Each structure stands twice: as structure tokens, then as C-alpha cells.
Coordinates of C-alpha atoms in Angstrom, one line a residue:
X15 CA 10.0 -103.6 2.2
X16 CA 12.3 -104.0 5.2
X17 CA 12.7 -107.5 6.5
X18 CA 13.6 -108.4 10.0
X19 CA 13.6 -111.6 12.1
X20 CA 11.9 -112.5 15.4
X21 CA 13.8 -115.4 17.1
X22 CA 12.1 -117.3 19.9
X23 CA 15.3 -119.4 20.4
X24 CA 13.4 -122.7 20.1
X25 CA 14.4 -126.0 21.7
X26 CA 14.1 -128.6 18.9
X27 CA 14.8 -132.3 18.4
X28 CA 18.0 -131.2 16.7
X29 CA 19.0 -128.8 19.5
X30 CA 17.2 -130.1 22.6
X31 CA 19.3 -128.4 25.2
X32 CA 19.3 -124.7 26.2
X33 CA 23.0 -124.4 25.3
X34 CA 22.5 -125.7 21.9
X35 CA 19.4 -123.6 21.2
X36 CA 21.1 -120.4 22.5
X37 CA 24.2 -121.1 20.4
X38 CA 21.9 -121.5 17.4
X39 CA 20.1 -118.3 18.1
X40 CA 23.3 -116.4 18.2
X41 CA 24.5 -117.9 15.0
X42 CA 21.2 -116.8 13.4
X43 CA 22.0 -113.2 14.3
X44 CA 25.3 -113.5 12.4
X45 CA 23.5 -115.2 9.4
X46 CA 20.8 -112.6 9.4
X47 CA 23.3 -109.8 9.2
X48 CA 25.1 -111.5 6.3
X49 CA 21.7 -112.0 4.5
X50 CA 20.9 -108.3 4.8
X51 CA 18.1 -108.4 7.4
X52 CA 17.4 -105.1 9.1
X53 CA 17.1 -106.3 12.7
X54 CA 16.8 -109.4 14.8
X55 CA 14.9 -109.5 18.0
X56 CA 14.8 -112.2 20.7
X57 CA 11.7 -113.1 22.6
X58 CA 11.1 -113.7 26.3
X59 CA 9.6 -117.0 27.6
X60 CA 9.6 -118.5 31.1
X61 CA 9.1 -122.0 32.3
X62 CA 8.9 -123.1 28.7
X63 CA 9.9 -126.5 27.3
X64 CA 9.8 -125.1 23.8
X65 CA 11.9 -121.9 24.0
X66 CA 15.3 -121.2 25.7
X67 CA 15.4 -117.4 25.9
X68 CA 14.2 -116.2 29.3
X69 CA 16.3 -113.1 29.2
X70 CA 16.1 -111.3 25.8
X71 CA 18.3 -108.4 27.0
X72 CA 21.1 -110.9 27.6
X73 CA 20.6 -112.4 24.1
X74 CA 20.7 -108.9 22.7
X75 CA 24.0 -108.2 24.4
X76 CA 25.6 -111.4 23.2
X77 CA 24.3 -111.0 19.7
X78 CA 25.5 -107.4 19.5
X79 CA 29.1 -108.6 20.3
X80 CA 28.9 -111.1 17.5
X81 CA 27.7 -108.7 14.8
X82 CA 28.5 -105.3 13.4
X83 CA 25.7 -103.6 11.6
X84 CA 22.4 -105.4 12.1
X85 CA 20.0 -103.8 14.7
X86 CA 19.4 -106.1 17.7
X87 CA 16.8 -106.0 20.3
X88 CA 14.2 -107.5 22.5
X89 CA 10.9 -108.7 21.1
X90 CA 9.7 -108.4 23.8
X91 CA 10.7 -107.7 27.3
X92 CA 7.6 -108.6 29.3
X93 CA 7.3 -105.2 31.1
X94 CA 4.8 -106.3 33.9
X95 CA 7.7 -108.3 35.5
X96 CA 10.1 -105.4 35.7
X97 CA 10.5 -101.8 36.9
X98 CA 10.9 -99.4 34.0
X99 CA 14.1 -97.9 35.4
X100 CA 15.9 -101.3 35.5
X101 CA 14.9 -102.0 31.8
X102 CA 15.9 -98.5 30.8
X103 CA 19.3 -98.8 32.5
X104 CA 20.1 -102.3 31.1
X105 CA 19.2 -101.4 27.5
X106 CA 20.8 -98.0 27.8
X107 CA 24.0 -99.7 28.8
X108 CA 23.9 -101.7 25.6
X109 CA 23.1 -98.6 23.5
X110 CA 26.0 -96.8 25.0
X111 CA 28.4 -99.5 23.7
X112 CA 26.6 -100.1 20.5
X113 CA 25.2 -96.7 19.4
X114 CA 22.0 -96.8 17.4
X115 CA 21.9 -100.5 17.0
X116 CA 19.8 -101.4 20.0
X117 CA 16.0 -101.7 19.9
X118 CA 13.8 -102.0 23.0
X119 CA 10.7 -104.0 22.3
X120 CA 8.3 -104.4 25.2
X121 CA 5.0 -106.3 25.6
X122 CA 2.8 -107.8 28.4
X123 CA 1.4 -111.0 26.9
X124 CA -1.5 -112.0 29.1
X125 CA 0.1 -110.4 32.2
X126 CA -1.8 -107.8 34.1
X127 CA 0.0 -104.5 35.0
X128 CA -1.9 -101.3 36.0
X129 CA 1.2 -99.3 35.5
X130 CA 1.8 -100.7 31.9
X131 CA 1.1 -97.4 30.1
X132 CA 3.1 -95.3 32.5
X133 CA 6.0 -97.5 32.2
X134 CA 6.0 -97.3 28.4
X135 CA 5.7 -93.6 28.6
X136 CA 8.7 -93.4 30.9
X137 CA 10.8 -95.6 28.6
X138 CA 10.0 -93.5 25.6
X139 CA 10.7 -90.2 27.3
X140 CA 13.9 -91.2 29.0
X141 CA 15.3 -93.3 26.1
X142 CA 14.6 -90.6 23.6
X143 CA 16.8 -88.2 25.4
X144 CA 19.9 -90.3 24.6
X145 CA 19.1 -91.0 20.9
X146 CA 19.6 -88.9 17.9
X147 CA 16.4 -88.1 15.9
X148 CA 15.7 -90.6 13.2
X149 CA 13.2 -90.8 10.3
X150 CA 13.3 -94.6 10.1
X151 CA 13.3 -95.5 13.8
X152 CA 10.7 -94.6 16.5
X153 CA 11.2 -92.3 19.6
X154 CA 13.6 -93.8 22.0
X155 CA 13.9 -96.8 19.7
X156 CA 11.0 -98.2 21.7
X157 CA 8.6 -100.6 20.2
X158 CA 5.3 -101.9 21.7
X159 CA 4.2 -105.4 20.7
X160 CA 0.6 -106.3 20.6
X161 CA -1.9 -108.7 19.2
X162 CA -5.3 -107.9 20.6
X163 CA -5.4 -104.3 19.5
X164 CA -6.3 -102.7 22.8
X165 CA -2.7 -101.3 23.3
X166 CA -2.2 -100.2 19.7
X167 CA -3.1 -96.5 20.1
X168 CA -0.7 -96.1 23.1
X169 CA 2.6 -96.2 21.2
X170 CA 1.1 -93.9 18.6
X171 CA 0.4 -91.2 21.2
X172 CA 4.0 -91.5 22.5
X173 CA 5.9 -91.7 19.2
X174 CA 6.9 -95.3 19.8
X175 CA 6.7 -98.0 17.2
X176 CA 4.0 -100.7 17.0
X177 CA 4.5 -104.3 16.1
X178 CA 1.4 -106.4 15.5
X179 CA 1.7 -110.1 16.2
X180 CA -0.2 -111.6 13.2
X181 CA 1.3 -115.0 14.2
X182 CA -0.4 -114.8 17.5
X183 CA -3.8 -113.5 16.2
X184 CA -4.2 -113.5 12.4
X185 CA -7.6 -111.8 12.4
X186 CA -8.3 -108.3 13.4
X187 CA -4.9 -106.8 12.8
X188 CA -6.0 -104.2 10.3
X189 CA -8.1 -102.2 12.8
X190 CA -5.3 -102.3 15.4
X191 CA -2.6 -101.0 13.1
X192 CA -5.0 -98.4 11.7
X193 CA -5.8 -97.2 15.3
X194 CA -2.1 -96.9 16.0
X195 CA -1.4 -94.8 12.9
X196 CA -4.4 -92.6 13.6
X197 CA -3.2 -92.0 17.2
X198 CA 0.3 -91.2 15.9
X199 CA -1.0 -88.8 13.4
X200 CA -3.3 -87.0 15.9
X201 CA -0.2 -86.7 18.3
X202 CA 2.0 -85.3 15.5
X203 CA 4.3 -88.4 15.5
X204 CA 5.6 -90.4 12.6
X205 CA 4.1 -94.0 12.5
X206 CA 6.4 -97.0 12.4
X207 CA 4.4 -100.1 11.8
X208 CA 5.8 -103.6 11.8
X209 CA 3.8 -106.8 11.1
X210 CA 5.2 -110.0 12.8
X211 CA 4.3 -113.1 10.7
X212 CA 5.2 -116.8 11.0
X213 CA 6.0 -118.6 7.8
X214 CA 7.4 -121.9 6.4
X215 CA 9.2 -122.0 3.1
X216 CA 11.6 -124.2 1.1
X217 CA 12.6 -124.6 -2.5
X218 CA 9.6 -126.9 -3.2
X219 CA 6.0 -126.7 -1.9
X220 CA 6.3 -130.3 -0.7
X221 CA 9.3 -129.4 1.6
X222 CA 7.6 -126.2 2.8
X223 CA 4.5 -128.1 3.7
X224 CA 6.5 -130.8 5.5
X225 CA 8.2 -128.0 7.6
X226 CA 4.8 -126.5 8.3
X227 CA 3.4 -129.8 9.4
X228 CA 6.1 -130.2 11.9
X229 CA 5.5 -126.7 13.2
X230 CA 1.8 -127.3 13.4
X231 CA 2.4 -130.6 15.3
X232 CA 4.3 -128.7 17.9
X233 CA 1.7 -126.0 18.2
X234 CA -1.2 -128.6 18.5
X235 CA 0.7 -130.5 21.2
X236 CA 1.2 -127.2 23.1
X237 CA -2.4 -126.4 22.7
X238 CA -3.4 -129.8 24.2
X239 CA -1.1 -129.4 27.2
X240 CA 2.0 -131.2 25.8
X241 CA 4.7 -128.5 25.7
X242 CA 8.0 -129.6 24.2
X243 CA 10.7 -129.2 21.5
X244 CA 10.0 -128.5 17.9
X245 CA 9.6 -131.9 16.2
X246 CA 11.5 -132.9 13.0
X247 CA 9.7 -133.3 9.7
X248 CA 10.2 -137.1 10.1
X249 CA 8.5 -137.1 13.4
X250 CA 5.5 -135.1 12.0
X251 CA 5.3 -137.4 8.9
X252 CA 5.0 -140.5 11.1
X253 CA 2.7 -139.0 13.7
X254 CA -0.8 -140.6 13.8
X255 CA -2.9 -137.4 13.8
X256 CA -6.2 -137.8 15.5
X257 CA -9.4 -135.9 14.8
X258 CA -8.9 -133.4 17.6
X259 CA -5.3 -132.7 16.5
X260 CA -6.3 -132.2 12.8
X261 CA -9.0 -129.7 13.8
X262 CA -6.5 -127.8 15.9
X263 CA -3.9 -127.8 13.2
X264 CA -6.4 -126.4 10.7
X265 CA -7.3 -123.6 13.0
X266 CA -3.6 -122.8 13.7
X267 CA -2.7 -122.9 10.0
X268 CA -4.6 -119.6 9.6
X269 CA -1.6 -117.9 11.4
X270 CA 1.0 -119.6 9.1
X271 CA 2.1 -118.6 5.6
X272 CA 3.3 -121.6 3.7
X273 CA 4.7 -122.1 0.2
X274 CA 7.7 -121.5 -2.0
X275 CA 9.7 -118.3 -1.4
X276 CA 7.8 -116.4 -4.2
X277 CA 4.5 -117.6 -2.9
X278 CA 5.3 -116.6 0.6
X279 CA 6.7 -113.2 -0.5
X280 CA 3.5 -112.4 -2.5
X281 CA 1.3 -113.3 0.6
X282 CA 3.5 -111.3 2.9
X283 CA 3.5 -108.2 0.8
X284 CA -0.3 -108.4 0.6
X285 CA -0.5 -108.7 4.4
X286 CA 1.8 -105.8 4.8
X287 CA -0.3 -103.6 2.5
X288 CA -3.5 -104.7 4.3
X289 CA -2.0 -103.7 7.6
X290 CA -0.2 -100.5 6.4
X291 CA 3.1 -102.0 7.6
X292 CA 6.4 -100.7 6.4
X293 CA 8.4 -103.6 7.7
X294 CA 7.9 -107.4 8.1
X295 CA 9.3 -109.2 11.2
X296 CA 9.6 -112.9 10.2
X297 CA 9.5 -116.0 12.4
X298 CA 9.8 -119.6 11.4
X299 CA 10.1 -122.6 13.8
X300 CA 11.8 -125.6 12.3
X301 CA 13.8 -128.4 13.8
X302 CA 17.0 -128.3 11.6
X303 CA 19.0 -125.1 11.6
X304 CA 20.0 -125.7 8.1
X305 CA 16.3 -125.6 7.0
X306 CA 15.9 -122.4 9.0
X307 CA 18.8 -120.7 7.4
X308 CA 17.6 -121.9 4.0
X309 CA 14.1 -120.4 4.7
X310 CA 15.5 -117.0 5.6
X311 CA 18.0 -117.0 2.8
X312 CA 15.5 -118.1 0.1
X313 CA 12.9 -115.5 1.3
X314 CA 15.5 -112.7 1.3
X315 CA 16.5 -113.7 -2.2
X316 CA 12.9 -113.6 -3.3
X317 CA 12.4 -110.1 -2.0
X318 CA 15.6 -108.9 -3.6
X319 CA 14.9 -110.5 -7.0

């Protein structure tokens, strides 16, 4: 099972400024390469008090210059904001300097774009012309990210890859990934299915749960209109959770895999099998970069054991 990383470049109590968060994200790319992860992608968020990456193509460029072998890309460029030609030229420039290391992940979040499908088709067609054929990577190295399932067949018909955001919507992913694979088969394309999952792990169950509680406190606050940095485990432990917050945390915990590395590995493998995924894209949001590195290191070691 291939393992990759989705980094949202979080602002945290440990790294509260954009500069600190961006530096931490670039360091993660180097750490991910050393740990043997297949790829690392950077997300796009705007007007956020939780995340620092508003330009994932720029993070991709910076990370490529700091690494040698790991695939680097966008997860995802929010395509409704942009013209397809501009996205193609920017990412094509990076691919020309770093051959076959650049991935173009696109998505639309909740944005409306009547030309979304046409833009993706143009990206796949024009990008594919500059890439060598690959059995392990999709046409044009283009990936479409989704969570609701409505867009899942589209990349299948085009030969692009599909990444399902389990961490955004933990229920209903199996029909979406199945629809993608069926569309790919009907169009004569190979399917490339990735499942994006959020997790919290540490050497002990107690530490893993403490990390999860801090992540959930951030998520609950965001749900209730209080966007902000990822809190520390100490902040979460001392927080006086009210009934509304506890109810939200219980609901949000359904999208979070928590436990020791072996426990998380087993659950991730089960999810991958259920969704027909051949790759797992992992995301964890913790305050301390040392805890984050430990999480990715311990999980990689568990998979390689």
C-alpha cells in the first residue's frame, strides 16, 4: 500500500504565524521524503485563521527545490477560481524543471463553476501530451479531489486519478470510488484511486487520544464559528467542554482514525479495501511539529513492519 501525505499547512499554537507554518510545511516535505512517503500535496485555503497555504502551486515549487525524489503537488488547486490555461502553464513550468515529480490535484470545494468539467478535460488532455505514459500515475498526472461523489465518474472518463476525501465526509465513499472505477473501465482507462484520511497516532493510546482531542477541539470551534489555530494537547485537556461541543466532537470523530500505529494501520487498510483504493493519503493536524513527525514516522514504520 502506497502512503502519501496531504498537508494543509496549519497554523498552530506552536507555529502561530504564516511564516512559521510555511516553514514547518516545507520541512515536512523533506521529512516525508526521508520516511519513504510516495508523495506530498499542499492544500489551498483562503481567508483562513487555521491554514497558511493560499497558493499550493507555490508550496509545490518550494518543496520541489528542497527535495529530490518524492512526488509533490497540489491537493487541491480550487479550479473555479482560475482559468485552466493558467493552471496548466504554472504546473507545466514546474514539471519541466522537475520531470515526472509534479502532480496536479484539482477540486472545487463548495464553489460553483459551470465549466468545471471542461476545465478538467482540458487539463488532462494538454498535460498528458507532455508526460510519458505511466502504469502507476494517471493521465496528465491530473487528480480530481471529491467528497460528495457527484464528480467521481468524471475523472474516470478522462483517465485522471480520483482522490476521495474520507476526512471531509466519512460516509458514502464506497459508491463514489466504485462509480469512478466503473467509469474508468467503461472508457478503457486504468483506475488510480486514492483515499484521503485524517488520523491521530502516537506510541500510546493515551497520547494518541490527547492529540485527537486537540484536533477535535479545533474542529468543533471552527464548526461553531470560532476559526483559529490548532490548539495544544494542554489547551484541549484544560478546556471546559460544554454539551454542544461534546456533541459536535462525537460527530466529527467519525472522520478521524485514532490509536496506536498498528491500530491505525489496520483500520486504514480496512478502509482502503472497502473503497478499492490503491493508495492512502494521510493527514494529521497537531500543534507540535515533533508530534506530527512522530505520527508519520510511527505509521510508516508500522506499514513497513
